[in-house]
PDB file of C-alpha atoms in Angstrom:
ATOM      1  CA  MET B 237     -28.157  -1.221   7.520  1.00 68.00           C
ATOM      2  CA  SER B 238     -30.793   0.058   5.755  1.00 84.00           C
ATOM      3  CA  PHE B 239     -29.613   3.601   3.637  1.00 95.00           C
ATOM      4  CA  GLN B 240     -32.095   4.873   1.646  1.00 96.00           C
ATOM      5  CA  ILE B 241     -31.229   8.085   1.074  1.00 98.00           C
ATOM      6  CA  ILE B 242     -27.235   9.498   2.068  1.00 98.00           C
ATOM      7  CA  ALA B 243     -25.729  12.900   1.846  1.00 98.00           C
ATOM      8  CA  TRP B 244     -22.141  12.453   0.555  1.00 98.00           C
ATOM      9  CA  GLY B 245     -19.583  15.342   1.733  1.00 98.00           C
ATOM     10  CA  ILE B 246     -16.707  15.823  -0.700  1.00 98.00           C
ATOM     11  CA  THR B 247     -13.563  17.896   0.758  1.00 98.00           C
ATOM     12  CA  GLY B 248     -10.234  19.319  -1.214  1.00 95.00           C
ATOM     13  CA  ALA B 249      -7.885  15.803  -1.008  1.00 93.00           C
ATOM     14  CA  GLY B 250      -6.255  14.042  -4.281  1.00 89.00           C
ATOM     15  CA  HIS B 251      -6.242  10.980  -1.977  1.00 89.00           C
ATOM     16  CA  PHE B 252      -8.897   8.945  -1.587  1.00 93.00           C
ATOM     17  CA  LEU B 253     -10.988  10.941  -4.636  1.00 95.00           C
ATOM     18  CA  ASN B 254     -10.779   8.716  -7.329  1.00 93.00           C
ATOM     19  CA  ARG B 255     -11.490   5.685  -4.764  1.00 95.00           C
ATOM     20  CA  SER B 256     -14.251   7.356  -3.166  1.00 98.00           C
ATOM     21  CA  TYR B 257     -15.861   8.568  -6.462  1.00 98.00           C
ATOM     22  CA  GLN B 258     -15.569   4.628  -7.888  1.00 97.00           C
ATOM     23  CA  VAL B 259     -17.512   3.345  -3.992  1.00 98.00           C
ATOM     24  CA  PHE B 260     -20.759   5.810  -4.653  1.00 98.00           C
ATOM     25  CA  LYS B 261     -20.685   4.615  -8.475  1.00 97.00           C
ATOM     26  CA  GLU B 262     -20.518   0.542  -6.868  1.00 97.00           C
ATOM     27  CA  LEU B 263     -23.550   1.304  -4.595  1.00 97.00           C
ATOM     28  CA  LYS B 264     -25.597   2.953  -7.047  1.00 96.00           C
ATOM     29  CA  ARG B 265     -24.863   0.049  -9.579  1.00 96.00           C
ATOM     30  CA  ARG B 266     -26.084  -2.182  -6.301  1.00 95.00           C
ATOM     31  CA  ASN B 267     -28.877  -0.120  -5.757  1.00 95.00           C
ATOM     32  CA  PRO B 268     -29.955   2.211  -8.184  1.00 94.00           C
ATOM     33  CA  GLU B 269     -32.898   3.300  -5.589  1.00 95.00           C
ATOM     34  CA  LEU B 270     -30.521   4.671  -3.809  1.00 97.00           C
ATOM     35  CA  SER B 271     -30.386   8.323  -3.176  1.00 97.00           C
ATOM     36  CA  VAL B 272     -27.519  10.167  -2.986  1.00 98.00           C
ATOM     37  CA  ASN B 273     -27.254  14.155  -1.730  1.00 98.00           C
ATOM     38  CA  THR B 274     -23.440  15.628  -2.922  1.00 98.00           C
ATOM     39  CA  TYR B 275     -22.396  17.988  -0.771  1.00 98.00           C
ATOM     40  CA  ILE B 276     -18.739  19.835  -2.018  1.00 98.00           C
ATOM     41  CA  SER B 277     -16.495  21.684  -0.385  1.00 97.00           C
ATOM     42  CA  ARG B 278     -14.912  25.238  -2.254  1.00 95.00           C
ATOM     43  CA  ALA B 279     -11.539  23.311  -1.815  1.00 95.00           C
ATOM     44  CA  ALA B 280     -13.213  20.167  -3.599  1.00 96.00           C
ATOM     45  CA  GLU B 281     -14.857  22.024  -6.646  1.00 96.00           C
ATOM     46  CA  GLU B 282     -11.029  22.959  -7.543  1.00 92.00           C
ATOM     47  CA  VAL B 283      -9.628  19.442  -7.358  1.00 92.00           C
ATOM     48  CA  LEU B 284     -12.273  17.578  -8.577  1.00 94.00           C
ATOM     49  CA  ARG B 285     -11.513  19.469 -11.723  1.00 90.00           C
ATOM     50  CA  MET B 286      -8.258  18.854 -11.388  1.00 85.00           C
ATOM     51  CA  TYR B 287      -8.730  15.317 -11.091  1.00 87.00           C
ATOM     52  CA  GLY B 288     -11.324  14.835 -13.972  1.00 86.00           C
ATOM     53  CA  LEU B 289     -14.076  14.136 -12.000  1.00 93.00           C
ATOM     54  CA  GLU B 290     -16.656  17.036 -11.645  1.00 92.00           C
ATOM     55  CA  GLN B 291     -18.542  16.077 -14.623  1.00 92.00           C
ATOM     56  CA  LYS B 292     -18.909  12.744 -13.504  1.00 95.00           C
ATOM     57  CA  LEU B 293     -20.702  13.198 -10.449  1.00 96.00           C
ATOM     58  CA  VAL B 294     -23.905  13.495 -11.878  1.00 95.00           C
ATOM     59  CA  LYS B 295     -23.280   9.624 -12.499  1.00 95.00           C
ATOM     60  CA  ILE B 296     -23.727   9.463  -8.266  1.00 97.00           C
ATOM     61  CA  SER B 297     -26.198  12.514  -7.955  1.00 97.00           C
ATOM     62  CA  GLY B 298     -28.725  13.214 -10.901  1.00 95.00           C
ATOM     63  CA  GLY B 299     -30.028  16.217 -10.106  1.00 95.00           C
ATOM     64  CA  ASP B 300     -33.568  15.263  -8.313  1.00 96.00           C
ATOM     65  CA  TYR B 301     -34.794  16.254  -5.351  1.00 95.00           C
ATOM     66  CA  LEU B 302     -32.230  14.809  -2.662  1.00 96.00           C
ATOM     67  CA  GLU B 303     -30.244  13.975  -5.474  1.00 97.00           C
ATOM     68  CA  GLU B 304     -28.765  17.539  -6.336  1.00 97.00           C
ATOM     69  CA  ILE B 305     -24.961  18.644  -6.051  1.00 98.00           C
ATOM     70  CA  PHE B 306     -24.201  21.416  -3.478  1.00 97.00           C
ATOM     71  CA  ARG B 307     -21.144  23.016  -4.208  1.00 97.00           C
ATOM     72  CA  GLU B 308     -20.200  25.935  -1.645  1.00 96.00           C
ATOM     73  CA  THR B 309     -19.465  28.629  -4.008  1.00 95.00           C
ATOM     74  CA  GLU B 310     -23.211  28.634  -4.768  1.00 94.00           C
ATOM     75  CA  GLN B 311     -24.228  28.228  -1.121  1.00 90.00           C
ATOM     76  CA  GLY B 312     -23.359  31.269   1.027  1.00 84.00           C
ATOM     77  CA  SER B 313     -21.890  31.697   4.200  1.00 82.00           C
ATOM     78  CA  SER B 314     -24.737  30.129   5.872  1.00 85.00           C
ATOM     79  CA  SER B 315     -25.509  27.351   3.936  1.00 88.00           C
ATOM     80  CA  PRO B 316     -29.158  27.063   4.206  1.00 91.00           C
ATOM     81  CA  LYS B 317     -29.084  23.240   2.181  1.00 94.00           C
ATOM     82  CA  VAL B 318     -27.427  21.347   5.278  1.00 96.00           C
ATOM     83  CA  GLY B 319     -30.945  22.353   6.860  1.00 95.00           C
ATOM     84  CA  ARG B 320     -32.021  19.184   5.716  1.00 96.00           C
ATOM     85  CA  PHE B 321     -30.074  17.252   8.433  1.00 97.00           C
ATOM     86  CA  LEU B 322     -32.463  18.370  10.758  1.00 96.00           C
ATOM     87  CA  LEU B 323     -35.604  17.398   9.158  1.00 95.00           C
ATOM     88  CA  ASP B 324     -35.099  14.267   8.874  1.00 92.00           C
ATOM     89  CA  ARG B 325     -33.985  13.651   5.372  1.00 94.00           C
ATOM     90  CA  TYR B 326     -31.117  11.511   5.284  1.00 98.00           C
ATOM     91  CA  ASP B 327     -30.243   8.139   7.057  1.00 98.00           C
ATOM     92  CA  ALA B 328     -26.329   8.814   6.984  1.00 98.00           C
ATOM     93  CA  LEU B 329     -23.786  11.559   5.987  1.00 98.00           C
ATOM     94  CA  PHE B 330     -20.339   9.959   4.919  1.00 98.00           C
ATOM     95  CA  VAL B 331     -17.493  12.236   4.116  1.00 98.00           C
ATOM     96  CA  THR B 332     -14.780  11.230   2.238  1.00 98.00           C
ATOM     97  CA  PRO B 333     -12.145  12.019   1.214  1.00 97.00           C
ATOM     98  CA  ALA B 334     -11.492  14.120   4.125  1.00 98.00           C
ATOM     99  CA  THR B 335      -8.715  16.619   4.040  1.00 96.00           C
ATOM    100  CA  SER B 336      -6.672  17.123   7.602  1.00 96.00           C
ATOM    101  CA  ASN B 337      -8.020  20.372   7.609  1.00 97.00           C
ATOM    102  CA  THR B 338     -11.430  19.598   7.713  1.00 98.00           C
ATOM    103  CA  VAL B 339     -10.545  17.031  10.315  1.00 98.00           C
ATOM    104  CA  SER B 340      -9.050  19.085  12.642  1.00 98.00           C
ATOM    105  CA  LYS B 341     -12.578  21.581  12.381  1.00 98.00           C
ATOM    106  CA  ILE B 342     -14.546  18.793  13.256  1.00 98.00           C
ATOM    107  CA  ALA B 343     -12.359  18.014  16.160  1.00 98.00           C
ATOM    108  CA  TYR B 344     -13.103  21.295  17.782  1.00 97.00           C
ATOM    109  CA  GLY B 345     -16.550  21.793  16.699  1.00 97.00           C
ATOM    110  CA  ILE B 346     -15.508  24.219  13.907  1.00 97.00           C
ATOM    111  CA  ALA B 347     -18.401  24.556  10.937  1.00 96.00           C
ATOM    112  CA  ASP B 348     -17.180  27.272   9.287  1.00 94.00           C
ATOM    113  CA  SER B 349     -17.498  25.019   5.290  1.00 95.00           C
ATOM    114  CA  LEU B 350     -20.511  23.408   3.588  1.00 97.00           C
ATOM    115  CA  VAL B 351     -19.255  19.902   4.773  1.00 97.00           C
ATOM    116  CA  THR B 352     -17.940  20.823   8.157  1.00 97.00           C
ATOM    117  CA  ASN B 353     -21.078  22.661   8.730  1.00 97.00           C
ATOM    118  CA  ALA B 354     -23.074  19.800   7.228  1.00 98.00           C
ATOM    119  CA  VAL B 355     -21.206  17.509   9.745  1.00 98.00           C
ATOM    120  CA  ALA B 356     -22.002  19.621  12.662  1.00 97.00           C
ATOM    121  CA  GLN B 357     -26.022  19.914  12.036  1.00 97.00           C
ATOM    122  CA  ALA B 358     -26.070  16.021  11.050  1.00 98.00           C
ATOM    123  CA  VAL B 359     -24.953  15.536  14.684  1.00 98.00           C
ATOM    124  CA  LYS B 360     -27.440  17.537  15.884  1.00 97.00           C
ATOM    125  CA  GLY B 361     -30.386  15.956  13.816  1.00 97.00           C
ATOM    126  CA  ARG B 362     -29.253  12.489  14.871  1.00 97.00           C
ATOM    127  CA  VAL B 363     -27.754  11.482  11.504  1.00 98.00           C
ATOM    128  CA  PRO B 364     -24.756   9.193  11.664  1.00 98.00           C
ATOM    129  CA  VAL B 365     -21.521  10.635  10.486  1.00 98.00           C
ATOM    130  CA  TYR B 366     -18.867   8.282   8.691  1.00 98.00           C
ATOM    131  CA  ILE B 367     -15.708  10.097   7.768  1.00 98.00           C
ATOM    132  CA  VAL B 368     -12.692   8.815   5.802  1.00 98.00           C
ATOM    133  CA  PRO B 369      -9.580  10.966   7.259  1.00 97.00           C
ATOM    134  CA  VAL B 370      -6.793  11.137   4.101  1.00 94.00           C
ATOM    135  CA  ASP B 371      -4.083  11.327   7.041  1.00 87.00           C
ATOM    136  CA  ILE B 372      -4.722   8.438   9.922  1.00 83.00           C
ATOM    137  CA  GLU B 373      -1.044   7.365  10.531  1.00 73.00           C
ATOM    138  CA  GLY B 374       2.450   6.694   9.072  1.00 69.00           C
ATOM    139  CA  SER B 375       2.808   7.662   5.840  1.00 73.00           C
ATOM    140  CA  ILE B 376       0.229   7.439   2.838  1.00 68.00           C
ATOM    141  CA  ILE B 377       0.620   7.353  -0.723  1.00 71.00           C
ATOM    142  CA  SER B 378      -0.788   9.838  -2.506  1.00 69.00           C
ATOM    143  CA  GLU B 379      -2.139  10.202  -6.528  1.00 70.00           C
ATOM    144  CA  MET B 380      -0.819  13.877  -7.659  1.00 72.00           C
ATOM    145  CA  PRO B 381      -2.890  15.363 -10.496  1.00 77.00           C
ATOM    146  CA  TYR B 382      -0.427  16.289 -13.830  1.00 81.00           C
ATOM    147  CA  ASN B 383       2.619  17.948 -13.976  1.00 81.00           C
ATOM    148  CA  ILE B 384       5.029  18.356 -16.100  1.00 85.00           C
ATOM    149  CA  ASP B 385       8.772  16.369 -15.447  1.00 84.00           C
ATOM    150  CA  ARG B 386      11.028  19.118 -15.994  1.00 81.00           C
ATOM    151  CA  LYS B 387      13.904  16.789 -16.220  1.00 84.00           C
ATOM    152  CA  GLN B 388      11.978  14.746 -19.191  1.00 86.00           C
ATOM    153  CA  CYS B 389      10.435  17.825 -20.890  1.00 87.00           C
ATOM    154  CA  ARG B 390      12.490  18.260 -24.021  1.00 85.00           C
ATOM    155  CA  HIS B 391      10.879  22.003 -24.591  1.00 84.00           C
ATOM    156  CA  CYS B 392       9.816  21.218 -27.973  1.00 86.00           C
ATOM    157  CA  GLU B 393       9.287  24.170 -30.429  1.00 80.00           C
ATOM    158  CA  THR B 394       5.829  22.596 -31.026  1.00 86.00           C
ATOM    159  CA  CYS B 395       4.261  20.997 -27.739  1.00 90.00           C
ATOM    160  CA  PRO B 396       1.209  18.708 -28.882  1.00 89.00           C
ATOM    161  CA  PRO B 397      -0.116  18.830 -25.416  1.00 88.00           C
ATOM    162  CA  ARG B 398       0.141  22.567 -24.683  1.00 88.00           C
ATOM    163  CA  GLU B 399      -1.608  23.415 -28.319  1.00 89.00           C
ATOM    164  CA  ASN B 400      -4.336  20.545 -28.051  1.00 89.00           C
ATOM    165  CA  CYS B 401      -5.357  21.176 -24.627  1.00 90.00           C
ATOM    166  CA  PRO B 402      -9.083  21.895 -24.650  1.00 89.00           C
ATOM    167  CA  HIS B 403      -8.512  24.178 -21.160  1.00 84.00           C
ATOM    168  CA  GLY B 404      -5.310  26.225 -22.188  1.00 88.00           C
ATOM    169  CA  ALA B 405      -4.319  24.949 -18.991  1.00 84.00           C
ATOM    170  CA  ILE B 406      -0.346  24.560 -20.337  1.00 86.00           C
ATOM    171  CA  THR B 407       1.338  27.705 -20.002  1.00 84.00           C
ATOM    172  CA  GLU B 408       4.730  28.728 -21.978  1.00 82.00           C
ATOM    173  CA  LYS B 409       7.572  30.912 -20.827  1.00 80.00           C
ATOM    174  CA  ASP B 410       9.671  33.071 -23.484  1.00 74.00           C
ATOM    175  CA  GLY B 411       7.945  30.633 -26.187  1.00 71.00           C
ATOM    176  CA  ILE B 412       8.844  26.963 -24.435  1.00 71.00           C
ATOM    177  CA  THR B 413       5.967  25.053 -22.090  1.00 73.00           C
ATOM    178  CA  ASP B 414       6.349  26.399 -18.765  1.00 76.00           C
ATOM    179  CA  GLN B 415       3.923  24.840 -16.521  1.00 85.00           C
ATOM    180  CA  ILE B 416       0.121  22.998 -16.084  1.00 83.00           C
ATOM    181  CA  GLU B 417      -2.313  25.539 -14.504  1.00 83.00           C
ATOM    182  CA  LEU B 418      -3.851  23.460 -12.162  1.00 74.00           C
ATOM    183  CA  LEU B 419      -6.921  25.700 -11.928  1.00 78.00           C
ATOM    184  CA  LYS B 420      -7.300  25.305 -15.248  1.00 81.00           C
ATOM    185  CA  CYS B 421      -6.453  21.658 -15.854  1.00 82.00           C
ATOM    186  CA  LYS B 422      -9.696  19.039 -15.759  1.00 75.00           C
ATOM    187  CA  GLY B 423      -7.543  15.960 -15.689  1.00 76.00           C
ATOM    188  CA  CYS B 424      -8.936  14.736 -18.703  1.00 80.00           C
ATOM    189  CA  GLY B 425      -5.093  13.646 -19.572  1.00 81.00           C
ATOM    190  CA  ILE B 426      -5.206  14.754 -23.191  1.00 86.00           C
ATOM    191  CA  CYS B 427      -1.640  16.175 -22.438  1.00 88.00           C
ATOM    192  CA  LYS B 428      -0.340  12.918 -20.801  1.00 85.00           C
ATOM    193  CA  GLU B 429      -1.605  10.971 -24.407  1.00 87.00           C
ATOM    194  CA  LEU B 430       0.174  13.295 -26.720  1.00 87.00           C
ATOM    195  CA  CYS B 431       3.571  13.788 -25.282  1.00 90.00           C
ATOM    196  CA  PRO B 432       6.166  11.695 -26.900  1.00 90.00           C
ATOM    197  CA  TYR B 433       9.096  12.128 -24.161  1.00 86.00           C
ATOM    198  CA  ASN B 434       6.839  11.258 -21.094  1.00 87.00           C
ATOM    199  CA  ALA B 435       7.931  14.324 -19.761  1.00 85.00           C
ATOM    200  CA  ILE B 436       3.372  15.094 -18.494  1.00 85.00           C
ATOM    201  CA  LYS B 437       2.755  12.735 -14.921  1.00 80.00           C
ATOM    202  CA  GLY B 438       0.604  12.432 -12.432  1.00 73.00           C
ATOM    203  CA  GLY B 439       0.707   9.673 -10.041  1.00 62.00           C
ATOM    204  CA  PRO B 440       1.810   8.422  -6.331  1.00 68.00           C
ATOM    205  CA  VAL B 441       3.959  10.015  -4.186  1.00 69.00           C
ATOM    206  CA  GLU B 442       4.545   9.080  -0.333  1.00 76.00           C
ATOM    207  CA  VAL B 443       3.106  11.889   1.855  1.00 76.00           C
ATOM    208  CA  LEU B 444       4.380  11.676   5.867  1.00 80.00           C
ATOM    209  CA  VAL B 445       1.347  11.996   8.185  1.00 83.00           C
ATOM    210  CA  ARG B 446       2.140  14.866  10.807  1.00 91.00           C
ATOM    211  CA  ASP B 447       1.424  14.088  14.465  1.00 92.00           C
ATOM    212  CA  VAL B 448      -0.560  16.854  14.891  1.00 94.00           C
ATOM    213  CA  ASP B 449      -3.103  15.525  12.309  1.00 94.00           C
ATOM    214  CA  MET B 450      -3.073  11.878  13.532  1.00 93.00           C
ATOM    215  CA  ARG B 451      -4.248  13.310  16.952  1.00 96.00           C
ATOM    216  CA  ASN B 452      -6.978  15.122  15.677  1.00 96.00           C
ATOM    217  CA  VAL B 453      -7.975  11.477  13.698  1.00 96.00           C
ATOM    218  CA  GLU B 454      -7.707  10.609  17.138  1.00 96.00           C
ATOM    219  CA  ILE B 455     -10.235  12.885  18.684  1.00 97.00           C
ATOM    220  CA  VAL B 456     -12.866  12.765  15.725  1.00 98.00           C
ATOM    221  CA  LYS B 457     -12.717   9.084  17.078  1.00 97.00           C
ATOM    222  CA  GLY B 458     -14.352  10.323  20.156  1.00 97.00           C
ATOM    223  CA  LEU B 459     -16.727  12.512  19.111  1.00 98.00           C
ATOM    224  CA  GLN B 460     -20.647  12.035  19.515  1.00 97.00           C
ATOM    225  CA  GLY B 461     -22.094  10.604  16.406  1.00 97.00           C
ATOM    226  CA  ILE B 462     -19.227  10.185  14.239  1.00 98.00           C
ATOM    227  CA  THR B 463     -17.428   7.186  13.294  1.00 98.00           C
ATOM    228  CA  VAL B 464     -14.179   6.951  11.218  1.00 98.00           C
ATOM    229  CA  LEU B 465     -13.555   4.538   8.487  1.00 98.00           C
ATOM    230  CA  GLU B 466     -10.245   3.869   7.519  1.00 95.00           C
ATOM    231  CA  SER B 467     -10.172   3.381   3.886  1.00 95.00           C
ATOM    232  CA  PRO B 468     -13.430   4.588   0.975  1.00 97.00           C
ATOM    233  CA  GLU B 469     -14.408   0.622   0.907  1.00 97.00           C
ATOM    234  CA  ALA B 470     -14.864   0.405   4.251  1.00 97.00           C
ATOM    235  CA  VAL B 471     -18.380   2.392   3.133  1.00 97.00           C
ATOM    236  CA  LEU B 472     -19.440  -0.703   1.042  1.00 97.00           C
ATOM    237  CA  ASP B 473     -19.388  -2.406   4.107  1.00 95.00           C
ATOM    238  CA  LEU B 474     -22.060  -1.075   5.822  1.00 96.00           C
ATOM    239  CA  PHE B 475     -24.776  -1.386   3.005  1.00 94.00           C
TER     240      PHE B 475
END
């Protein structure tokens, strides 16, 4: 297919997030003339920071017209920028990763967020929509943000990760390191590198996919104008 101007919708899932970023980075590498407009849900704004990807999005959407980054917190309740989907601006909309919450809303026609509103307007404007759900079937291996393994932590009086966190995301309680506040964490990984006891981790966890989420994916598969893809890498096959 020939895509020159596309929209990328990101929702608040850690699973598939980095892989989605790598896919769009590869698309830009293959075709520097490709324009990507990024739409970020309210939850995705937080999760992108946790995984250290917030600042990297400028490599995908550099800021020119139709290459902007639209954040839900800046768009207001009416999400006026999604009106572009009715004005023949885009060749396609890709939503990856799509949380189970986003998929369930799309399945039942609810458009109360920036990304679900974009999907609704894209279908109305006959813009092809491609969705990569994080919860399709069985179980998934999800990548978790940084956290403190309390079994490994030695409760050092002087904690290098806490003292050197540039975002003040590691808290203390009664004089010892307590936890990582994920809403402050930017996913830089400095804490993990500085802990001498390997007590700070972020890695794969097996998660069961709920039956209700699998049913909603099946509903979305049958909706007009929407194609469900099983992985972010499947996006590359469309270009």
